[in-house]
Phi, psi and omega in degrees: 000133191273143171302171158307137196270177169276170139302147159323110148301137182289143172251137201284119167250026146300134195267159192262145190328152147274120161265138198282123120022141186264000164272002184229343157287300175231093158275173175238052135308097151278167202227128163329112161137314196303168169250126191241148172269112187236155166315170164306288191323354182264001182245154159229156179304171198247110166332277176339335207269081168306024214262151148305145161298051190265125182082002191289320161300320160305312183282010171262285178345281178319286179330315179274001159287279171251046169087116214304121177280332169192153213273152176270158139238162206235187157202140176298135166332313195253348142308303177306279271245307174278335158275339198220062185292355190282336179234043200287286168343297182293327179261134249206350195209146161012282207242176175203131185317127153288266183220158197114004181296348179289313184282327184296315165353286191283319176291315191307296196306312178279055170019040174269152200243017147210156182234115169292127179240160178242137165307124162208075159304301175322342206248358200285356167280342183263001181271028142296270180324313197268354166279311210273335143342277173320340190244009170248316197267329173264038161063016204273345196244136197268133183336320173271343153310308184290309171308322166315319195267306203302325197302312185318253158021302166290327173280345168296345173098028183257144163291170192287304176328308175279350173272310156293015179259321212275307164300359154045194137355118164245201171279351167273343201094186210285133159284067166325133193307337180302316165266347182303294174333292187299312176320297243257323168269016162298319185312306186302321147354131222263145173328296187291332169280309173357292179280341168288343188288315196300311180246051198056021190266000183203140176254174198297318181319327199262338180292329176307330199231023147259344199300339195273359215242145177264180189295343186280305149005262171343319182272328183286330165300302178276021152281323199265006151282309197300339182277027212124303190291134187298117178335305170304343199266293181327294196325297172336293156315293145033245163334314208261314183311326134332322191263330192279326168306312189301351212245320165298328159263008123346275191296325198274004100339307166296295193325315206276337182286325219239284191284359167261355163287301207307327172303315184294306193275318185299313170289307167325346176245005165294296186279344158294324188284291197304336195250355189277306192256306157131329188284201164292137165272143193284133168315135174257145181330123175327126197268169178244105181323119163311137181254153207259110136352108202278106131006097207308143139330119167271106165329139175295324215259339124040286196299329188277333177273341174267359137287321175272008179283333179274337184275339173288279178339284194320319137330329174259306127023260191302338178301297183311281236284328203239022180267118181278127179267337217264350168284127195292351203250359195256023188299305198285336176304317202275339150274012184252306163330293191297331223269301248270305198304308186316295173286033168252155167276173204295066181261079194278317178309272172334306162303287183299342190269342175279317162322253216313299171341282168304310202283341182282328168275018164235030176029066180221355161330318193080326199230112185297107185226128180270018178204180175292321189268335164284001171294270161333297172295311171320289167318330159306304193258007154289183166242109097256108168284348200249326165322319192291326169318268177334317177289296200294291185320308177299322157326302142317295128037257166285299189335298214277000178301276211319322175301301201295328200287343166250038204240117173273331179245221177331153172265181175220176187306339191264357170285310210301316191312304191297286185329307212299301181305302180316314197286345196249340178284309198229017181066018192288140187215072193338155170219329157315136161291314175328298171304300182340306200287307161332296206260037146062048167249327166253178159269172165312323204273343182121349199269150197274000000 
């Protein structure tokens, strides 16, 4: 019996790999990612990186002790260069720092003539962000150091929402669009608070509660802190001095409209009686002396709820500006709003006209209106839904302000609620012990 014959072997019509030529395995291409040793002289600072040039010496000391713990990163020039042709001026070398210049720094001062850096060409759309990222988590930046990098950012087209979604975790904790906000108007500031901000001699909290004040206001603020006076108080004073010019140039406006025509028609019919008849004029009636107006009782707590009524505004403020209404993610914020307005009493009049006021100093109306109520209608009677938002938000808004904001004795759950939102929404950080006391945050007695 004949055995099994074998089988064929099959031929693969699979093709068989290519192997790559070894000059295509390894080049001398760097790539985003190597750790490359480049000279000093081939980096220059990173435009972007507002930090002060601080400490750099200390930090050499550590290097030269145990040594660079972590690597610096660049981007190339010509790289650099094609995204951010605006800073053509500033680069100066090859490569250009991403981040890490404190440490290039520090190596210069130890006369070291290379440094290891990692390539992140890839990264170059992000180096606004991954700079000022880097300079947050090492807690290194002075307010205004911060504000300068947000500013950066926003004119790059990002919103205050997307600049805290993105800076995320600092070395402070999370970053809310609410200080993004408050940060980005330090700027705006009178020269001279500035600079006490800068050099510390005024803190950002206090810096914070001039924002509401024009500059002349403002410089009259950091007199009565630097003498002493408790931000909020100053603030305060502020405030009432203000209201007391206006009730003044009030009266004398009324006074200058009124009483010298009524002085005019009483001696002219006077002298009309006398030349008509011929006879004597009948004496005129004695007047009955004004009696003076008794001065309302001044509330102890007076000053402390109209600071915190100016540090809420401001809150409020930062909410419109730095709030997307058109956004699925900002619901609940926008509902906790309406709900607080819904549970105000009926100030509709009142609420628009302080709505229009913030939008208008937040350039955020949209719409050429010279008052609240041709505003309003206009926005009614437009299709932009998302202004009609913003009109409704704001609106809202103020009504639950307005409430809180008259409420002279105790608060009740629907102030406390409303703040709550501020506090949680817009970083509002009561500072009057009163309020403080309201919102269960101190006892009666101050203690915390």
């Amino acid at each position: 019996m004949a055995g099994t014959l074998p089988r064929p072997k099959r031929k693969s019509t699979k093709s068989k790999p290519e192997v790559a030529p070894e000059e295509v395995l390894y080049t001398d291409t760097d790539r985003s990612g190597d750790t490359l040793d480049l000279e000093l002289a081939s980096l220059c600072p990173n435009p972007f990186n507002k930090r002060e040039k601080k400490g750099v010496p200390e930090l050499a000391a550590t290097i030269k002790e145990v040594g660079l713990l972590q690597n610096i990163a660049h981007i190339t020039a010509e790289v650099w260069l094609a995204t951010y042709p605006e800073t053509r001026d500033q680069i100066t070398a090859p490569n250009v720092i991403l981040f890490g210049e404190h440490r290039w720094l520090a190596c210069q001062e130890l006369g070291w003539e290379t440094i290891p850096s990692v390539l992140r060409d890839d990264k170059v759309e992000d180096a606004r962000l991954i700079t000022l990222i880097e300079n947050l988590r090492r807690a290194q930046l002075s307010p205004l150091e911060e504000a300068e990098h947000y500013q950066a950012l926003r004119e790059a087209g990002l919103s205050y929402e997307q600049i805290a979604e993105k800076v995320g975790e600092t070395a402070n904790g999370a970053v809310s669009k609410g200080t993004i906000w408050k940060r980005v108007k330090l700027l705006e500031l009178a020269p001279e608070v500035q600079q006490a901000l800068r050099n510390g001699t005024l803190k950002v909290s206090a810096a914070e509660k001039a924002q509401q004040l024009d500059h002349e206001d403002q410089q009259a603020y950091l007199g009565l802190v630097r003498g002493g006076t408790r931000p909020a108080e100053a603030q305060a004073q502020i405030l009432a001095r203000q209201r007391q010019g206006d009730a003044a140039e009030e009266e004398c406006a009324v006074s200058n409209g009124n009483g010298d025509e009524q002085q005019s028609s009483e001696a002219g019919g006077a002298e009309g009686a006398s030349t008509g008849n011929g006879a004597s004029p009948a004496p005129p009636a004695q007047r009955k002396p004004k009696q003076t107006k008794k001065a309302p009782t001044r509330d102890k707590h007076e000053d402390d709820r109209r600071a915190a009524a100016a540090a809420r505004d401001i809150s409020c403020r930062a909410l419109l500006e730095s709030t997307d209404v058109t956004n699925p993610s900002n619901g609940d914020l926008v509902l906790s709003v309406l709900t607080a307005a819904v549970l105000a009493p009926q100030q509709q009049s009142a609420a628009q006209q302080r709505a229009f006021t913030w939008l208008k100093g937040i350039a955020s109306h949209g719409l050429e209106a010279a008052d609240a109520a041709t505003y309003f209608t206009a926005v009614q009677d437009s299709h932009d839904e998302a202004a009609q938002r913003l009109a409704a938000f704001a609106a809202a808004l103020a009504a639950a302000e307005l409430r809180t904001g008259a409420r002279r004795q105790s608060w009740g759950t629907r102030e406390r609620n409303y703040v709550r939102v501020l506090q949680k929404y817009a970083d509002y950080k009561p500072q009057t012990e009163w309020e403080r006391a309201q919102l269960g945050l101190v006892a009666a007695g101050g203690a915390q």
